[in-house]
Amino acid sequence: MGQQETVATSLADTVREGIGAALAEVDADLARRYPGDPGTRQPVHTVYVPGDVFAAGTLRSWGDQALAALDEHAPDADALAAVLGIPAELAADVHDRVRAKLTREPVEDLRIDFEDGYGPRPDAEEDEAAARAAALVAAAYRDGTAAPYMGIRMKCMEAAVRDRGIRTLDIFLTGLMEAGGLPDGLVLTLPKVTYAEQVTAMVRLLEAFEKARGLESGRIGFEIQIETTQSILGADGRATVARMIEAAEGRATSLHYGTFDYSASCGVSAAHQSLDHPVADHAKAVMQVAAAGTGVRLSDGSTNVLPVGPTAQVHDAWRLHHGLVRRSLARAYYQGWDMHPAHLPTRYAAVYAFYREGLEQAAARLAAYVAKAGGDVMDEPATAKALSGYLLRGLDCGAVDLSEVVRLTGLTRADLDGLAGRA
């Protein structure tokens, strides 16, 4: 067909224009509600430390304790592989990377806890602890010892503790401002949300702080902790997670599943409260669908079985933790909680093995997709997005190196960002 020739059509331009006009509001709503990946690094875990325990050396102490546990209970690659079932061909690399991580950056996300891990205290005591936390966080960011993400978990918006939670948050944020400003890695956690109106209240609170301190509107985001049955299913029988994300008005950064509070609210006995219980899977499936495409990320919960005591007992706890982390990763929960320094070796071992064992296959599929080379799997744009996201998460946490990815795919970091839909 020559350049001057045209194909025959039957519809007038006004039909197309009318449909466009009719769907303009839908287009705008889709763009607002589902902006896609925020384009930032997601930590592989969150470590919670009570407000009165957190100190300047907490992060390094966790790393040192984790290394000591590794040296005592799995001193070499073969020992770690035997305990956790890591494939022999990955064992040395995973072990080396875990040790390096624990030395370089043992904690990716730290939450100073003023809720369940801290409990009720005299007001003067909590005031002092909140101010101290702000000073320590500010100092850590100044001297380069901070985790990539740090912040506090305040008390919830329920009437009994609401005022105390608001005051603690005010003291903490004010302390950061007085010390030089809010760090880029600041993360706040709102626990025990039951109604979307509590999320709206948090938004109004942060708006008021931003206005009082001359900050850009929307500067402060927060996480929503899913710990109650009402946060999954409301009294009217409707799912509520999506309503909470909407109520956050773009400030929600992630949803965190609270293993033990949620399990207890469902009547699960203590012996069976776990990340892999059916009630947990149901809640997290609802969270996952509600958050998809919104840019709000997901975090699984934790295990309360601590790797302490004799080596056999530590190994049992490690196998449990490692298995739960692997299970979460396979279900697209790329973050979770760690409650003890000795959880860090198995957190990173599970994460690193997950990304390293799939590296070559993911890279080959992505390279074939970009080159339109075909192969034994016919991948679509959505799969290419998932493949590039997988490689990017591996890069962010240190499981794989950029040089490896470039060699295997021929793609740069910017190429991967583009395929993954990251800004």
Short mmCIF file of C-alpha atoms in Angstrom, two decimals:
data_model
loop_
_atom_site.label_atom_id
_atom_site.label_comp_id
_atom_site.label_asym_id
_atom_site.label_seq_id
_atom_site.Cartn_x
_atom_site.Cartn_y
_atom_site.Cartn_z
CA MET A 1 0.00 0.00 0.00
CA GLY A 2 1.51 3.33 -1.02
CA GLN A 3 1.95 6.24 1.34
CA GLN A 4 -0.89 8.18 -0.33
CA GLU A 5 -3.39 5.33 -0.01
CA THR A 6 -5.76 5.11 2.95
CA VAL A 7 -7.75 2.27 4.46
CA ALA A 8 -11.51 2.40 4.52
CA THR A 9 -13.36 3.19 7.79
CA SER A 10 -17.02 3.60 8.64
CA LEU A 11 -17.06 5.64 11.85
CA ALA A 12 -16.94 9.41 11.95
CA ASP A 13 -14.29 11.13 14.08
CA THR A 14 -17.06 12.39 16.34
CA VAL A 15 -17.70 8.81 17.54
CA ARG A 16 -14.14 8.44 18.77
CA GLU A 17 -14.15 11.91 20.25
CA GLY A 18 -17.44 11.23 22.05
CA ILE A 19 -16.11 8.03 23.59
CA GLY A 20 -12.99 9.86 24.70
CA ALA A 21 -15.06 12.56 26.35
CA ALA A 22 -17.32 10.01 28.04
CA LEU A 23 -14.31 8.19 29.52
CA ALA A 24 -12.27 11.25 30.49
CA GLU A 25 -13.27 11.01 34.14
CA VAL A 26 -12.51 7.29 34.18
CA ASP A 27 -9.08 7.97 32.64
CA ALA A 28 -8.34 10.54 35.34
CA ASP A 29 -9.57 8.25 38.09
CA LEU A 30 -7.40 5.37 36.87
CA ALA A 31 -4.35 7.62 36.78
CA ARG A 32 -5.04 8.91 40.28
CA ARG A 33 -5.86 5.61 41.95
CA TYR A 34 -3.40 3.35 40.16
CA PRO A 35 -0.15 5.25 39.56
CA GLY A 36 1.95 2.06 39.60
CA ASP A 37 5.27 1.38 41.28
CA PRO A 38 6.67 4.36 43.22
CA GLY A 39 10.12 3.67 41.77
CA THR A 40 11.91 3.50 45.11
CA ARG A 41 13.73 0.73 46.92
CA GLN A 42 11.57 -1.52 49.09
CA PRO A 43 13.33 -2.89 52.18
CA VAL A 44 13.31 -6.66 52.59
CA HIS A 45 12.32 -6.37 56.25
CA THR A 46 11.39 -4.12 59.14
CA VAL A 47 13.04 -4.43 62.52
CA TYR A 48 11.09 -3.20 65.54
CA VAL A 49 12.95 -1.93 68.62
CA PRO A 50 11.12 -0.53 71.69
CA GLY A 51 11.48 3.20 72.20
CA ASP A 52 13.28 2.83 75.51
CA VAL A 53 15.73 0.27 74.10
CA PHE A 54 16.78 2.05 70.92
CA ALA A 55 20.25 3.57 71.17
CA ALA A 56 22.93 5.03 68.92
CA GLY A 57 24.56 1.63 68.54
CA THR A 58 21.41 -0.44 68.00
CA LEU A 59 21.90 -1.07 64.28
CA ARG A 60 25.53 -2.12 64.66
CA SER A 61 24.63 -4.23 67.69
CA TRP A 62 22.03 -6.14 65.68
CA GLY A 63 24.58 -6.77 62.96
CA ASP A 64 27.22 -7.95 65.41
CA GLN A 65 24.78 -10.25 67.20
CA ALA A 66 23.63 -11.68 63.87
CA LEU A 67 27.23 -12.34 62.82
CA ALA A 68 27.94 -13.99 66.15
CA ALA A 69 24.93 -16.28 65.73
CA LEU A 70 26.03 -17.17 62.22
CA ASP A 71 29.59 -17.92 63.36
CA GLU A 72 28.39 -20.06 66.24
CA HIS A 73 25.62 -22.04 64.57
CA ALA A 74 26.56 -22.05 60.85
CA PRO A 75 30.22 -21.03 60.60
CA ASP A 76 30.66 -21.84 56.91
CA ALA A 77 28.69 -22.18 53.70
CA ASP A 78 28.26 -25.94 53.94
CA ALA A 79 26.86 -25.68 57.47
CA LEU A 80 24.35 -22.98 56.49
CA ALA A 81 23.30 -24.90 53.39
CA ALA A 82 22.79 -28.07 55.40
CA VAL A 83 20.52 -26.33 57.90
CA LEU A 84 18.43 -24.41 55.39
CA GLY A 85 18.52 -26.67 52.36
CA ILE A 86 20.24 -24.12 50.13
CA PRO A 87 21.44 -25.72 46.85
CA ALA A 88 25.13 -26.59 46.93
CA GLU A 89 25.92 -24.44 43.89
CA LEU A 90 24.54 -21.34 45.66
CA ALA A 91 25.82 -22.02 49.17
CA ALA A 92 29.18 -20.23 49.07
CA ASP A 93 27.85 -17.15 47.30
CA VAL A 94 24.83 -16.84 49.59
CA HIS A 95 26.93 -17.32 52.74
CA ASP A 96 29.47 -14.70 51.61
CA ARG A 97 26.78 -12.21 50.71
CA VAL A 98 24.96 -12.71 54.02
CA ARG A 99 28.16 -12.05 55.96
CA ALA A 100 28.91 -8.97 53.86
CA LYS A 101 25.38 -7.66 54.35
CA LEU A 102 25.47 -8.12 58.11
CA THR A 103 28.76 -6.24 58.18
CA ARG A 104 27.77 -3.44 55.81
CA GLU A 105 24.02 -2.90 56.30
CA PRO A 106 22.45 -5.31 58.78
CA VAL A 107 19.09 -3.52 59.00
CA GLU A 108 17.27 -2.06 56.00
CA ASP A 109 14.27 -0.61 57.83
CA LEU A 110 14.08 0.24 61.54
CA ARG A 111 10.94 1.17 63.41
CA ILE A 112 11.30 2.62 66.89
CA ASP A 113 8.24 1.26 68.63
CA PHE A 114 6.00 3.29 70.91
CA GLU A 115 3.05 0.90 70.64
CA ASP A 116 2.89 -2.75 71.78
CA GLY A 117 6.65 -3.10 72.13
CA TYR A 118 6.74 -0.07 74.40
CA GLY A 119 3.44 -0.13 76.21
CA PRO A 120 1.82 2.46 78.50
CA ARG A 121 4.27 4.71 80.33
CA PRO A 122 4.04 7.96 82.28
CA ASP A 123 3.67 10.87 79.89
CA ALA A 124 6.95 12.46 80.91
CA GLU A 125 8.79 9.21 80.23
CA GLU A 126 7.31 8.77 76.75
CA ASP A 127 7.91 12.45 75.96
CA GLU A 128 11.57 12.00 76.80
CA ALA A 129 11.86 8.76 74.80
CA ALA A 130 10.24 10.32 71.72
CA ALA A 131 12.53 13.35 71.84
CA ARG A 132 15.53 11.08 72.33
CA ALA A 133 14.49 8.91 69.38
CA ALA A 134 14.32 11.98 67.13
CA ALA A 135 17.77 13.13 68.20
CA LEU A 136 19.28 9.69 67.62
CA VAL A 137 17.65 9.27 64.18
CA ALA A 138 18.78 12.74 63.10
CA ALA A 139 22.32 12.03 64.29
CA ALA A 140 22.39 8.68 62.46
CA TYR A 141 21.46 10.32 59.17
CA ARG A 142 24.05 13.04 59.72
CA ASP A 143 26.92 10.66 60.43
CA GLY A 144 25.99 8.02 57.84
CA THR A 145 25.10 5.22 60.25
CA ALA A 146 21.35 5.26 59.61
CA ALA A 147 19.43 2.41 58.04
CA PRO A 148 18.01 3.26 54.60
CA TYR A 149 14.61 3.67 56.28
CA MET A 150 13.90 4.71 59.87
CA GLY A 151 10.95 6.03 61.84
CA ILE A 152 8.48 5.27 64.62
CA ARG A 153 5.35 3.25 65.21
CA MET A 154 3.02 5.47 67.21
CA LYS A 155 0.06 4.40 69.28
CA CYS A 156 -3.15 3.92 67.33
CA MET A 157 -6.12 6.22 66.79
CA GLU A 158 -8.38 4.47 69.30
CA ALA A 159 -9.79 6.76 71.97
CA ALA A 160 -7.84 5.33 74.93
CA VAL A 161 -4.39 6.08 73.44
CA ARG A 162 -5.12 8.59 70.66
CA ASP A 163 -3.88 11.72 72.41
CA ARG A 164 -0.73 9.97 73.54
CA GLY A 165 0.01 8.74 70.03
CA ILE A 166 -0.52 12.18 68.52
CA ARG A 167 1.76 13.80 71.10
CA THR A 168 4.53 11.24 70.56
CA LEU A 169 4.37 11.74 66.80
CA ASP A 170 4.45 15.53 67.23
CA ILE A 171 7.47 15.36 69.53
CA PHE A 172 9.32 13.01 67.17
CA LEU A 173 8.65 14.99 63.99
CA THR A 174 9.34 18.30 65.73
CA GLY A 175 12.64 16.94 67.02
CA LEU A 176 13.67 15.95 63.51
CA MET A 177 12.76 19.38 62.18
CA GLU A 178 14.71 21.11 64.93
CA ALA A 179 17.71 18.87 64.13
CA GLY A 180 17.78 19.85 60.48
CA GLY A 181 14.67 18.51 58.78
CA LEU A 182 12.90 15.28 57.91
CA PRO A 183 15.21 12.64 56.42
CA ASP A 184 14.36 11.11 53.06
CA GLY A 185 14.14 7.66 54.66
CA LEU A 186 11.53 8.67 57.24
CA VAL A 187 8.77 6.08 57.72
CA LEU A 188 5.81 6.29 60.11
CA THR A 189 3.53 3.39 61.04
CA LEU A 190 -0.10 3.72 62.11
CA PRO A 191 -1.15 0.51 63.90
CA LYS A 192 -4.48 -1.18 64.66
CA VAL A 193 -6.56 0.61 62.06
CA THR A 194 -10.20 -0.47 62.14
CA TYR A 195 -12.01 2.30 60.26
CA ALA A 196 -11.06 4.36 57.21
CA GLU A 197 -11.91 7.45 59.25
CA GLN A 198 -8.85 6.74 61.43
CA VAL A 199 -6.70 6.90 58.32
CA THR A 200 -8.35 10.20 57.40
CA ALA A 201 -7.56 11.48 60.89
CA MET A 202 -3.88 10.61 60.35
CA VAL A 203 -3.94 12.53 57.07
CA ARG A 204 -5.42 15.61 58.77
CA LEU A 205 -2.80 15.31 61.53
CA LEU A 206 0.07 15.25 59.04
CA GLU A 207 -1.46 18.10 57.04
CA ALA A 208 -1.55 20.20 60.20
CA PHE A 209 2.10 19.41 60.97
CA GLU A 210 3.21 20.25 57.43
CA LYS A 211 1.37 23.56 57.58
CA ALA A 212 2.78 24.39 61.02
CA ARG A 213 6.34 23.71 59.86
CA GLY A 214 6.08 25.14 56.34
CA LEU A 215 6.53 21.78 54.61
CA GLU A 216 5.25 20.87 51.19
CA SER A 217 1.77 19.35 51.34
CA GLY A 218 1.99 15.57 51.12
CA ARG A 219 5.62 15.44 52.26
CA ILE A 220 4.90 12.92 55.05
CA GLY A 221 3.53 9.48 54.24
CA PHE A 222 2.75 6.56 56.50
CA GLU A 223 2.18 2.82 56.65
CA ILE A 224 -1.12 1.23 57.59
CA GLN A 225 -0.91 -1.82 59.81
CA ILE A 226 -3.56 -4.45 59.13
CA GLU A 227 -4.13 -6.08 62.50
CA THR A 228 -7.88 -6.21 63.02
CA THR A 229 -10.69 -8.10 61.31
CA GLN A 230 -12.45 -4.77 60.67
CA SER A 231 -9.53 -3.70 58.49
CA ILE A 232 -10.34 -6.58 56.13
CA LEU A 233 -14.14 -6.78 56.35
CA GLY A 234 -16.30 -3.97 57.66
CA ALA A 235 -19.47 -4.20 59.70
CA ASP A 236 -21.47 -3.68 56.50
CA GLY A 237 -19.88 -6.75 54.92
CA ARG A 238 -17.72 -4.76 52.49
CA ALA A 239 -13.97 -5.12 52.09
CA THR A 240 -12.25 -2.18 53.76
CA VAL A 241 -8.56 -2.18 52.74
CA ALA A 242 -9.18 -0.30 49.49
CA ARG A 243 -11.24 2.27 51.39
CA MET A 244 -8.30 2.83 53.75
CA ILE A 245 -5.90 3.34 50.85
CA GLU A 246 -8.35 5.85 49.37
CA ALA A 247 -8.72 7.59 52.74
CA ALA A 248 -4.93 8.07 52.91
CA GLU A 249 -5.20 10.52 49.97
CA GLY A 250 -1.94 9.37 48.41
CA ARG A 251 0.04 9.25 51.64
CA ALA A 252 -0.14 5.47 52.25
CA THR A 253 3.25 3.92 51.49
CA SER A 254 2.60 0.32 52.51
CA LEU A 255 0.33 -2.16 54.25
CA HIS A 256 1.85 -4.28 57.02
CA TYR A 257 0.20 -7.50 58.13
CA GLY A 258 0.16 -7.90 61.92
CA THR A 259 0.44 -11.63 62.50
CA PHE A 260 -0.48 -11.97 66.12
CA ASP A 261 -3.07 -9.24 66.64
CA TYR A 262 -4.94 -10.29 63.52
CA SER A 263 -4.77 -14.01 64.35
CA ALA A 264 -6.00 -13.35 67.87
CA SER A 265 -8.86 -11.19 66.59
CA CYS A 266 -9.96 -14.19 64.49
CA GLY A 267 -9.84 -16.46 67.55
CA VAL A 268 -6.78 -18.44 66.46
CA SER A 269 -5.13 -20.08 69.46
CA ALA A 270 -1.61 -18.98 70.32
CA ALA A 271 -0.01 -22.25 69.21
CA HIS A 272 -1.34 -21.80 65.67
CA GLN A 273 -0.75 -18.10 65.10
CA SER A 274 1.57 -18.00 62.10
CA LEU A 275 2.17 -16.35 58.74
CA ASP A 276 0.99 -19.48 56.95
CA HIS A 277 -2.34 -19.92 58.79
CA PRO A 278 -5.41 -19.77 56.49
CA VAL A 279 -6.71 -16.61 58.18
CA ALA A 280 -3.39 -14.93 57.42
CA ASP A 281 -3.48 -16.02 53.80
CA HIS A 282 -7.01 -14.67 53.40
CA ALA A 283 -6.17 -11.29 54.93
CA LYS A 284 -3.03 -10.92 52.84
CA ALA A 285 -4.83 -11.90 49.64
CA VAL A 286 -7.33 -9.10 50.26
CA MET A 287 -4.49 -6.68 50.98
CA GLN A 288 -2.67 -7.74 47.83
CA VAL A 289 -5.61 -7.19 45.51
CA ALA A 290 -6.55 -3.87 47.13
CA ALA A 291 -2.99 -2.51 46.84
CA ALA A 292 -2.25 -3.76 43.30
CA GLY A 293 -1.31 -0.91 41.01
CA THR A 294 -1.76 1.77 43.68
CA GLY A 295 1.92 2.14 44.52
CA VAL A 296 1.19 0.97 48.07
CA ARG A 297 3.54 -1.87 48.96
CA LEU A 298 2.97 -4.96 51.07
CA SER A 299 4.78 -6.38 54.06
CA ASP A 300 4.20 -9.73 55.68
CA GLY A 301 4.39 -10.17 59.44
CA SER A 302 6.81 -12.07 61.64
CA THR A 303 7.44 -15.25 63.55
CA ASN A 304 7.75 -15.10 67.34
CA VAL A 305 9.91 -18.24 67.48
CA LEU A 306 13.32 -16.85 68.36
CA PRO A 307 16.64 -18.47 67.28
CA VAL A 308 18.13 -18.70 70.75
CA GLY A 309 19.48 -21.48 72.96
CA PRO A 310 21.41 -24.61 71.96
CA THR A 311 22.43 -25.05 68.34
CA ALA A 312 19.73 -27.65 67.61
CA GLN A 313 17.07 -25.24 68.87
CA VAL A 314 18.52 -22.37 66.85
CA HIS A 315 18.55 -24.54 63.73
CA ASP A 316 14.89 -25.44 64.22
CA ALA A 317 13.96 -21.76 64.54
CA TRP A 318 16.10 -20.89 61.53
CA ARG A 319 14.43 -23.52 59.36
CA LEU A 320 11.01 -22.22 60.37
CA HIS A 321 11.92 -18.60 59.68
CA HIS A 322 13.70 -19.40 56.42
CA GLY A 323 10.72 -21.39 55.19
CA LEU A 324 8.25 -18.62 56.06
CA VAL A 325 10.36 -15.98 54.32
CA ARG A 326 10.64 -18.15 51.21
CA ARG A 327 6.89 -18.72 51.26
CA SER A 328 6.24 -14.99 51.47
CA LEU A 329 8.62 -14.23 48.61
CA ALA A 330 6.91 -16.77 46.37
CA ARG A 331 3.59 -15.08 47.15
CA ALA A 332 4.95 -11.63 46.23
CA TYR A 333 5.38 -10.39 49.80
CA TYR A 334 8.87 -8.99 49.47
CA GLN A 335 9.10 -7.55 52.96
CA GLY A 336 8.46 -8.87 56.48
CA TRP A 337 9.23 -8.24 60.12
CA ASP A 338 12.24 -9.52 62.04
CA MET A 339 12.05 -9.62 65.83
CA HIS A 340 15.53 -10.76 66.86
CA PRO A 341 19.10 -10.21 65.59
CA ALA A 342 19.50 -13.94 64.96
CA HIS A 343 16.63 -13.74 62.45
CA LEU A 344 18.82 -11.64 60.15
CA PRO A 345 21.01 -14.49 58.82
CA THR A 346 18.00 -16.50 57.68
CA ARG A 347 16.20 -13.41 56.36
CA TYR A 348 19.10 -12.59 54.07
CA ALA A 349 19.88 -16.21 53.24
CA ALA A 350 16.30 -16.76 52.07
CA VAL A 351 16.16 -13.50 50.14
CA TYR A 352 19.55 -13.97 48.48
CA ALA A 353 18.92 -17.57 47.46
CA PHE A 354 15.52 -16.54 46.06
CA TYR A 355 17.06 -13.96 43.74
CA ARG A 356 20.22 -15.83 42.86
CA GLU A 357 18.57 -19.09 41.92
CA GLY A 358 16.30 -17.35 39.43
CA LEU A 359 18.83 -14.83 38.12
CA GLU A 360 19.96 -16.53 34.94
CA GLN A 361 16.50 -17.65 33.86
CA ALA A 362 14.93 -14.25 34.53
CA ALA A 363 17.77 -12.47 32.74
CA ALA A 364 17.56 -14.79 29.71
CA ARG A 365 13.80 -14.33 29.40
CA LEU A 366 14.08 -10.57 29.70
CA ALA A 367 16.90 -10.38 27.16
CA ALA A 368 14.89 -12.53 24.73
CA TYR A 369 11.83 -10.33 25.22
CA VAL A 370 13.76 -7.11 24.54
CA ALA A 371 15.48 -8.63 21.49
CA LYS A 372 12.19 -10.14 20.28
CA ALA A 373 14.15 -13.35 19.95
CA GLY A 374 11.40 -15.74 21.00
CA GLY A 375 12.33 -18.89 22.85
CA ASP A 376 10.50 -21.59 24.76
CA VAL A 377 8.41 -19.05 26.74
CA MET A 378 6.27 -16.38 25.09
CA ASP A 379 6.46 -13.41 27.44
CA GLU A 380 4.20 -10.36 27.33
CA PRO A 381 4.84 -6.79 28.55
CA ALA A 382 3.33 -7.57 31.97
CA THR A 383 5.74 -10.48 32.40
CA ALA A 384 8.68 -8.35 31.26
CA LYS A 385 7.64 -5.85 33.93
CA ALA A 386 7.67 -8.62 36.55
CA LEU A 387 11.04 -9.97 35.34
CA SER A 388 12.69 -6.56 35.51
CA GLY A 389 11.11 -5.91 38.92
CA TYR A 390 12.57 -9.19 40.15
CA LEU A 391 16.06 -8.19 39.00
CA LEU A 392 15.72 -4.70 40.48
CA ARG A 393 14.71 -6.05 43.89
CA GLY A 394 17.69 -8.39 43.79
CA LEU A 395 19.96 -5.46 43.02
CA ASP A 396 18.48 -3.25 45.74
CA CYS A 397 19.09 -5.72 48.55
CA GLY A 398 22.53 -6.90 47.40
CA ALA A 399 21.52 -10.37 46.23
CA VAL A 400 22.88 -9.72 42.74
CA ASP A 401 25.36 -7.26 41.26
CA LEU A 402 24.69 -4.80 38.47
CA SER A 403 27.62 -6.16 36.48
CA GLU A 404 25.98 -9.59 36.50
CA VAL A 405 22.67 -8.23 35.29
CA VAL A 406 24.29 -6.16 32.54
CA ARG A 407 26.32 -9.16 31.37
CA LEU A 408 23.30 -11.47 31.29
CA THR A 409 20.74 -9.06 29.83
CA GLY A 410 22.65 -6.33 28.04
CA LEU A 411 20.40 -3.89 29.89
CA THR A 412 21.33 -0.94 32.09
CA ARG A 413 19.72 -0.06 35.39
CA ALA A 414 17.76 2.65 33.58
CA ASP A 415 16.54 0.07 31.07
CA LEU A 416 15.29 -2.13 33.89
CA ASP A 417 13.57 0.81 35.57
CA GLY A 418 11.78 1.59 32.34
CA LEU A 419 10.61 -1.99 31.79
CA ALA A 420 9.47 -2.24 35.43
CA GLY A 421 7.43 0.94 35.20
CA ARG A 422 9.54 2.73 37.75
CA ALA A 423 9.92 6.48 37.46
#
